[in-house]
Coordinates of C-alpha atoms in Angstrom, one line a residue:
Chain Y
X1 CA 13.1 -8.8 -17.8
X2 CA 10.5 -9.1 -15.5
X3 CA 10.6 -12.8 -14.6
X4 CA 9.2 -12.3 -11.2
X5 CA 5.6 -13.3 -12.2
X6 CA 3.5 -14.8 -8.9
X7 CA 2.0 -18.5 -9.8
X8 CA 1.1 -18.5 -6.0
X9 CA -0.7 -16.2 -6.5
X10 CA -4.6 -16.5 -5.5
X11 CA -6.9 -17.0 -7.9
X12 CA -8.9 -13.4 -8.1
X13 CA -11.8 -12.7 -10.4
X14 CA -10.6 -9.0 -11.2
X15 CA -14.1 -8.0 -12.3
X16 CA -17.0 -6.5 -13.9
X17 CA -20.3 -7.4 -12.4
X18 CA -23.8 -5.7 -12.5
X19 CA -27.3 -6.2 -11.8
X20 CA -29.9 -3.9 -13.0
X21 CA -34.0 -4.3 -12.7
X22 CA -36.4 -3.2 -15.3
X23 CA -40.0 -3.7 -15.5
X24 CA -40.5 -6.9 -15.1
X25 CA -37.6 -8.6 -13.2
X26 CA -33.4 -7.9 -13.1
X27 CA -30.6 -8.6 -15.3
X28 CA -27.2 -9.9 -14.0
X29 CA -24.2 -9.1 -16.1
X30 CA -20.5 -10.4 -15.7
X31 CA -17.5 -10.5 -17.0
X32 CA -15.8 -14.5 -17.3
X33 CA -12.2 -13.4 -17.2
X34 CA -10.1 -14.9 -13.8
X35 CA -6.8 -14.4 -13.3
X36 CA -3.5 -15.3 -10.5
X37 CA -1.8 -12.3 -10.5
X38 CA -0.9 -11.1 -14.2
X39 CA -1.7 -14.6 -15.9
X40 CA -5.5 -15.3 -17.4
X41 CA -6.6 -18.3 -15.5
X42 CA -9.0 -18.5 -17.3
X43 CA -10.9 -16.4 -20.7
X44 CA -14.3 -17.7 -20.4
X45 CA -15.4 -18.6 -16.6
X46 CA -19.1 -18.1 -15.4
X47 CA -18.9 -15.1 -12.4
X48 CA -23.4 -15.7 -12.2
X49 CA -23.9 -18.7 -9.7
X50 CA -27.4 -20.2 -9.3
X51 CA -28.7 -19.9 -5.5
X52 CA -32.8 -21.5 -6.0
X53 CA -34.3 -21.3 -9.5
X54 CA -34.6 -17.8 -9.4
X55 CA -32.2 -16.3 -7.1
X56 CA -28.8 -15.8 -8.8
X57 CA -25.4 -14.5 -7.9
X58 CA -23.1 -12.6 -9.3
X59 CA -19.9 -13.0 -7.6
X60 CA -16.5 -10.8 -7.8
X61 CA -13.1 -10.8 -5.8
X62 CA -11.6 -14.3 -4.6
X63 CA -12.5 -16.3 -6.7
X64 CA -12.3 -19.1 -4.1
X65 CA -14.1 -17.1 -1.0
X66 CA -16.9 -16.0 -3.5
X67 CA -17.5 -19.7 -4.2
X68 CA -17.6 -21.2 -0.9
X69 CA -19.7 -18.4 0.0
X70 CA -22.1 -19.0 -2.6
X71 CA -21.9 -22.5 -1.8
X72 CA -22.8 -22.5 1.4
X73 CA -26.0 -19.9 0.6
X74 CA -27.2 -22.6 -2.1
X75 CA -27.6 -25.7 0.7
X76 CA -28.9 -23.4 3.3
X77 CA -31.1 -21.6 0.7
X78 CA -32.9 -25.4 -0.6
X79 CA -33.5 -26.8 3.4
X80 CA -35.4 -23.2 3.7
X81 CA -36.7 -23.5 0.7
X82 CA -37.9 -27.7 1.8
X83 CA -39.1 -26.4 5.3
X84 CA -41.1 -23.4 3.7
X85 CA -43.0 -25.3 1.8
X86 CA -42.1 -22.4 -1.7
X87 CA -39.4 -21.0 -3.4
X88 CA -37.0 -18.7 -1.2
X89 CA -36.9 -14.6 -1.6
X90 CA -34.1 -12.9 -3.4
X91 CA -34.4 -10.8 0.2
X92 CA -33.5 -13.9 2.3
X93 CA -30.7 -14.9 -0.6
X94 CA -29.3 -11.8 0.0
X95 CA -29.5 -11.4 4.0
X96 CA -27.9 -15.2 3.7
X97 CA -24.9 -14.0 2.0
X98 CA -25.0 -10.2 4.2
X99 CA -24.3 -12.8 7.3
X100 CA -21.1 -14.7 6.2
X101 CA -20.0 -11.6 4.4
X102 CA -20.5 -9.6 8.1
X103 CA -19.4 -12.5 10.5
X104 CA -16.6 -12.9 8.4
X105 CA -15.1 -10.1 7.7
X106 CA -12.1 -10.3 8.7
X107 CA -11.5 -13.4 6.5
X108 CA -13.4 -12.9 3.5
X109 CA -12.2 -10.6 -0.3
X110 CA -15.8 -11.2 -1.7
X111 CA -17.9 -8.4 -3.4
X112 CA -21.5 -9.9 -4.2
X113 CA -24.3 -8.4 -6.2
X114 CA -27.8 -11.0 -5.5
X115 CA -30.3 -10.6 -8.2
X116 CA -33.9 -12.9 -8.1
X117 CA -37.8 -12.5 -9.2
X118 CA -40.2 -13.5 -6.0
X119 CA -44.1 -13.3 -6.5
X120 CA -44.1 -10.4 -3.2
X121 CA -41.4 -8.0 -4.5
X122 CA -40.5 -8.5 -8.4
X123 CA -37.5 -8.5 -9.3
X124 CA -34.7 -7.2 -6.6
X125 CA -31.2 -6.4 -6.6
X126 CA -28.8 -6.5 -3.5
X127 CA -25.1 -5.4 -3.4
X128 CA -23.3 -6.7 -0.2
X129 CA -19.5 -5.1 -0.7
X130 CA -16.6 -5.8 1.2
X131 CA -17.7 -5.7 4.9
X132 CA -20.7 -6.8 4.6
X133 CA -23.1 -4.1 4.0
X134 CA -26.7 -5.1 2.2
X135 CA -28.0 -2.1 0.2
X136 CA -31.2 -2.8 -2.0
X137 CA -30.8 -0.9 -4.8
X138 CA -32.2 -0.1 -8.5
X139 CA -28.9 -1.2 -10.2
X140 CA -25.8 -1.8 -8.6
X141 CA -21.8 -2.4 -10.1
X142 CA -19.0 -4.2 -8.5
X143 CA -15.8 -5.5 -9.4
X144 CA -12.8 -3.5 -10.4
X145 CA -13.9 -2.3 -13.8
X146 CA -17.3 -1.1 -12.1
X147 CA -14.6 2.0 -11.2
X148 CA -15.5 2.4 -15.0
X149 CA -19.2 2.8 -15.0
X150 CA -20.4 5.1 -12.0
X151 CA -19.9 7.9 -14.9
X152 CA -21.9 6.2 -17.2
X153 CA -24.4 4.9 -15.1
X154 CA -25.0 8.6 -13.3
X155 CA -25.7 9.0 -17.0
X156 CA -27.7 6.4 -18.5
X157 CA -29.7 4.4 -16.0
X158 CA -33.5 5.3 -16.3
X159 CA -36.2 4.1 -14.1
X160 CA -39.0 1.0 -15.6
X161 CA -36.6 0.3 -18.9
X162 CA -37.9 -2.9 -20.6
X163 CA -36.5 -6.1 -20.9
X164 CA -34.0 -5.7 -24.3
X165 CA -33.2 -1.9 -22.7
X166 CA -32.0 -4.0 -19.3
X167 CA -30.0 -6.1 -21.6
X168 CA -28.6 -4.1 -23.4
X169 CA -27.7 -1.3 -21.0
X170 CA -26.1 -4.0 -19.1
X171 CA -23.9 -5.6 -22.1
X172 CA -22.9 -1.8 -23.4
X173 CA -21.1 -1.2 -19.8
X174 CA -19.5 -4.9 -19.5
X175 CA -18.2 -3.9 -22.3
X176 CA -17.0 -1.0 -21.9
X177 CA -15.6 -2.1 -18.6
X178 CA -13.5 -4.8 -20.6
X179 CA -12.1 -2.2 -22.7
X180 CA -10.6 0.1 -20.0
X181 CA -9.8 -2.6 -17.5
X182 CA -7.1 -5.2 -17.5
X183 CA -8.2 -7.7 -14.9
X184 CA -12.0 -7.8 -17.0
X185 CA -12.3 -9.6 -20.2
X186 CA -13.4 -11.9 -22.1
X187 CA -16.9 -12.8 -23.0
X188 CA -20.1 -10.6 -21.5
X189 CA -22.6 -13.4 -20.4
X190 CA -25.8 -12.3 -18.3
X191 CA -29.0 -13.7 -16.7
X192 CA -32.4 -12.5 -16.8
X193 CA -34.9 -13.6 -14.4
X194 CA -38.6 -12.6 -13.7
X195 CA -41.6 -14.3 -13.5
X196 CA -41.0 -16.7 -17.0
X197 CA -38.6 -17.9 -15.8
X198 CA -34.7 -17.7 -16.4
X199 CA -32.6 -17.0 -19.6
X200 CA -28.5 -17.3 -19.7
X201 CA -26.9 -15.0 -22.6
X202 CA -23.4 -15.1 -24.2
X203 CA -22.0 -12.7 -26.0
X204 CA -18.1 -13.3 -26.9
X205 CA -16.3 -10.7 -26.8
X206 CA -15.2 -10.4 -30.8
X207 CA -19.2 -9.8 -31.2
X208 CA -19.1 -6.4 -29.0
X209 CA -19.3 -3.0 -30.0
X210 CA -15.6 -1.0 -30.7
X211 CA -14.6 1.8 -28.4
X212 CA -12.3 4.4 -28.7
X213 CA -9.5 3.4 -30.5
X214 CA -10.5 -0.1 -30.4
X215 CA -10.0 -1.4 -34.4
X216 CA -11.8 -3.9 -36.4
X217 CA -10.0 -6.9 -35.8
X218 CA -8.5 -8.8 -38.8
X219 CA -7.3 -12.3 -40.1
X220 CA -4.3 -11.2 -39.9
X221 CA -2.1 -8.8 -41.4
X222 CA -1.3 -10.0 -44.6
X223 CA -5.3 -9.7 -45.3
X224 CA -4.3 -5.6 -45.2
X225 CA -1.7 -5.3 -47.2
X226 CA -3.2 -7.8 -49.5
X227 CA -6.1 -5.5 -50.0
X228 CA -6.1 -2.5 -51.7
X229 CA -5.6 -0.1 -48.8
X230 CA -3.2 2.7 -47.6
X231 CA 0.6 2.4 -47.9
X232 CA 2.1 1.5 -44.2
X233 CA 4.8 4.0 -43.2
X234 CA 7.7 3.7 -45.0
X235 CA 11.6 5.4 -43.7
Chain N
X1 CA 8.8 0.8 -31.2
X2 CA 10.9 3.3 -32.9
X3 CA 13.7 3.3 -36.1
X4 CA 17.1 4.7 -35.7
X5 CA 20.0 5.3 -38.3
X6 CA 19.4 3.5 -41.8
X7 CA 18.4 -0.3 -41.2
X8 CA 17.5 -1.0 -37.1
X9 CA 14.9 -0.5 -34.9
X10 CA 14.3 -0.8 -31.4
X11 CA 11.3 -1.9 -29.3
X12 CA 10.8 -1.2 -25.5
X13 CA 8.2 -2.7 -22.9
X14 CA 7.6 -1.2 -19.5
X15 CA 8.0 2.7 -18.4
X16 CA 7.9 4.6 -21.8
X17 CA 9.2 8.0 -20.0
X18 CA 12.2 5.8 -20.2
X19 CA 12.6 5.0 -23.0
X20 CA 12.2 8.0 -24.7
X21 CA 15.0 9.1 -22.5
X22 CA 17.2 5.8 -24.5
X23 CA 16.0 7.2 -27.9
X24 CA 17.2 10.5 -27.4
X25 CA 20.6 8.9 -25.6
X26 CA 20.6 6.7 -29.4
X27 CA 19.6 9.9 -31.4
X28 CA 22.4 11.5 -29.9
X29 CA 25.0 8.4 -30.6
X30 CA 24.1 8.3 -33.9
X31 CA 24.6 12.2 -34.4
X32 CA 27.9 11.8 -32.9
X33 CA 28.3 8.6 -35.2
X34 CA 27.5 10.6 -38.6
X35 CA 29.4 13.8 -37.3
X36 CA 32.8 11.3 -38.1
X37 CA 31.4 11.5 -41.7
X38 CA 33.9 8.3 -42.3
X39 CA 31.6 5.9 -44.3
X40 CA 30.9 3.4 -41.3
X41 CA 27.7 3.6 -39.5
X42 CA 26.7 2.2 -35.8
X43 CA 25.0 -1.3 -36.7
X44 CA 22.7 -2.8 -34.6
X45 CA 25.1 -4.9 -33.0
X46 CA 27.3 -2.4 -32.0
X47 CA 24.2 -0.5 -30.3
X48 CA 22.5 -3.5 -28.6
X49 CA 26.4 -3.2 -27.0
X50 CA 26.1 0.4 -25.8
X51 CA 22.1 -0.4 -24.7
X52 CA 23.8 -3.0 -22.3
X53 CA 25.9 -0.7 -20.9
X54 CA 23.7 2.2 -20.4
X55 CA 20.9 -0.5 -18.6
X56 CA 23.8 -2.4 -16.5
X57 CA 25.4 1.2 -15.2
X58 CA 22.0 2.3 -14.2
X59 CA 21.2 -0.2 -12.3
X60 CA 24.4 -0.5 -11.0
X61 CA 23.5 3.0 -9.4
X62 CA 20.4 1.5 -8.1
X63 CA 18.4 3.6 -10.8
X64 CA 17.0 1.6 -13.5
X65 CA 15.7 2.0 -16.8
X66 CA 12.3 0.3 -16.5
X67 CA 12.5 -0.9 -19.4
X68 CA 12.8 -4.2 -21.3
X69 CA 14.2 -3.3 -24.9
X70 CA 14.1 -5.9 -28.2
X71 CA 16.4 -4.6 -31.1
X72 CA 16.8 -5.4 -34.3
X73 CA 18.4 -5.0 -38.1
X74 CA 20.5 -6.0 -40.8
X75 CA 23.8 -4.4 -41.7
X76 CA 25.8 -5.5 -44.4
X77 CA 23.0 -8.4 -45.0
X78 CA 23.6 -9.6 -41.7
X79 CA 20.8 -9.9 -40.1
X80 CA 20.5 -9.3 -35.9
X81 CA 18.2 -10.0 -33.4
X82 CA 18.8 -8.8 -29.3
X83 CA 17.3 -8.0 -26.3
X84 CA 18.4 -5.8 -23.1
X85 CA 16.6 -6.2 -19.8
X86 CA 16.6 -3.7 -17.1
X87 CA 19.0 -5.1 -15.0
X88 CA 21.4 -5.4 -18.1
X89 CA 20.5 -9.3 -19.4
X90 CA 21.6 -9.3 -22.6
X91 CA 21.3 -12.0 -25.6
X92 CA 20.8 -12.2 -28.9
X93 CA 18.7 -14.9 -30.6
X94 CA 16.6 -16.0 -33.4
X95 CA 13.4 -14.8 -31.6
X96 CA 13.2 -12.7 -28.6
X97 CA 10.6 -11.4 -26.5
X98 CA 9.8 -9.6 -23.3
X99 CA 7.6 -10.0 -20.3
X100 CA 4.5 -12.5 -20.8
X101 CA 6.0 -13.5 -24.8
X102 CA 8.8 -15.7 -22.8
X103 CA 6.3 -17.6 -21.1
X104 CA 4.2 -17.9 -24.0
X105 CA 5.5 -17.3 -27.2
X106 CA 8.9 -18.1 -26.9
X107 CA 7.9 -22.1 -26.5
X108 CA 5.6 -21.9 -29.5
X109 CA 8.6 -20.0 -31.7
X110 CA 10.9 -22.8 -30.5
X111 CA 9.1 -25.3 -32.2
X112 CA 8.0 -23.6 -35.1
X113 CA 10.9 -21.1 -36.0
X114 CA 13.1 -22.0 -38.8
X115 CA 15.8 -19.7 -40.4
X116 CA 13.7 -20.2 -44.0
X117 CA 10.8 -18.1 -42.7
X118 CA 8.9 -15.7 -45.5
X119 CA 7.8 -12.9 -44.4
X120 CA 4.1 -14.4 -44.5
X121 CA 4.7 -17.0 -42.2
X122 CA 6.7 -15.0 -40.4
X123 CA 3.7 -12.4 -39.5
X124 CA 1.8 -15.7 -39.0
X125 CA 3.8 -17.2 -36.3
X126 CA 3.8 -13.9 -34.5
X127 CA 0.4 -13.0 -34.5
X128 CA -0.1 -16.2 -33.5
X129 CA 1.9 -16.0 -30.9
X130 CA -0.1 -12.4 -30.1
X131 CA -3.0 -14.8 -29.7
X132 CA -1.8 -16.5 -26.7
X133 CA -0.8 -13.3 -25.3
X134 CA -4.1 -11.4 -25.5
X135 CA -6.1 -14.5 -24.6
X136 CA -3.8 -14.9 -21.2
X137 CA -1.8 -12.0 -20.4
X138 CA -3.8 -9.3 -18.5
X139 CA -1.9 -6.7 -19.6
X140 CA -2.5 -7.3 -23.1
X141 CA -4.4 -5.1 -25.4
X142 CA -5.6 -6.1 -29.0
X143 CA -3.8 -3.1 -30.7
X144 CA -0.6 -4.6 -32.4
X145 CA 1.9 -2.9 -35.1
X146 CA 4.6 -5.3 -37.4
X147 CA 7.8 -3.8 -38.2
X148 CA 9.7 -5.8 -40.9
X149 CA 13.7 -4.3 -41.2
X150 CA 15.6 -5.7 -44.0
X151 CA 18.6 -4.3 -46.2
X152 CA 16.5 -2.3 -48.0
X153 CA 15.5 -0.3 -44.7
X154 CA 13.1 -0.3 -41.8
X155 CA 9.0 -0.3 -42.9
X156 CA 6.2 -0.2 -39.6
X157 CA 2.9 -1.7 -40.5
X158 CA -0.5 0.6 -39.0
X159 CA -1.7 -0.9 -35.7
X160 CA -4.3 -3.0 -36.2
X161 CA -6.2 -5.5 -34.1
X162 CA -6.8 -9.3 -34.5
X163 CA -9.7 -11.6 -34.4
X164 CA -10.3 -13.7 -31.2
X165 CA -12.5 -16.6 -31.1
X166 CA -14.7 -17.6 -28.6
X167 CA -17.0 -20.0 -30.3
X168 CA -15.6 -23.3 -28.1
X169 CA -19.2 -24.5 -26.8
X170 CA -17.5 -25.3 -23.2
X171 CA -17.5 -21.6 -23.1
X172 CA -21.1 -21.3 -23.2
X173 CA -22.2 -23.2 -20.0
X174 CA -19.6 -23.8 -18.3
X175 CA -20.0 -24.2 -14.4
X176 CA -23.6 -26.7 -15.9
X177 CA -22.2 -30.1 -14.8
X178 CA -21.0 -28.0 -11.1
X179 CA -23.2 -24.8 -10.0
X180 CA -21.1 -22.4 -8.2
X181 CA -17.8 -23.4 -9.9
X182 CA -16.4 -21.8 -12.8

């Protein structure tokens, strides 16, 4: 019996995070599983965190590190907004994240995707992986679940999608990653940011599409047995 | 899970290749037992003892079979449920589990198991445990299979998956009160 459970393992968001631009704004998506070793500490976490009214960040890796980085950046951006006299741009937010990630690269273990909308550049996505590189991309994926999505995005991504197309792509992608990655799971959360504002959505696990070898969920085996169904295997 | 003999079933978690090796040993064991042709047959208790010896001896040679085994069966109307770990820890009880099941499922079973469970209640109880494991064990997948062993024999049902519940109001916007938290 493997009773060696690491109860002191740091909280890590195994995770799948995604940021995608579309013609008018950005869609950010994430799963909701936070784990301590092999135990799921939180099955409905919120990994898409607000930095300003128009800029959000998807967090992955160490829960503590990503929270503290986003807290600092939110604080700096708040002061910046007051000094500037108008909303911060997503580029500024991304660069603040970069500075913290890069200058503390030996101590931090967090990968972030910044997404926002501002009046100068419209919708933008910036990926800031482990070392503190900043890279602006039309779409970005991160977290352990993203390994399963590189091929999917190579095939399914296209420029100039509508808002609904982009959101559906994100939900489908996170759902595929959840199916394959043990460190991702729970619900799919999305945040859509455009000139009109911010919309949060929530897709519970049981409402997602079924993938290969996944079966239609039941209330109980007894329901299956009581309905007129194929004979169970008998020995 | 695999049935063996007429009235027993072996389930394992861990390394599947080692489990297949164990099944191979068991097939041999049952074969030799049948060749005696003496009307006697190895019951779950005897096989449990055999498996314990196998696991423990491998552990002593620092080359364990990386499995946690659960063995159930009915012989002559007597029911038996036992478990062997990869290091040879073995015991029998009214309810056993492997891995996270020990931490999450057994406490539920300690409260809710009782001697006169019907098949329906037993299934519901197991499904209750599997729900918790599905939510809280990272290595869990939503597909399970139930087997029933009675004196009539072994029945293994088709795999199926469980409905999960996410419609808790607290789940919708958990960071509302404290932005940046989880």
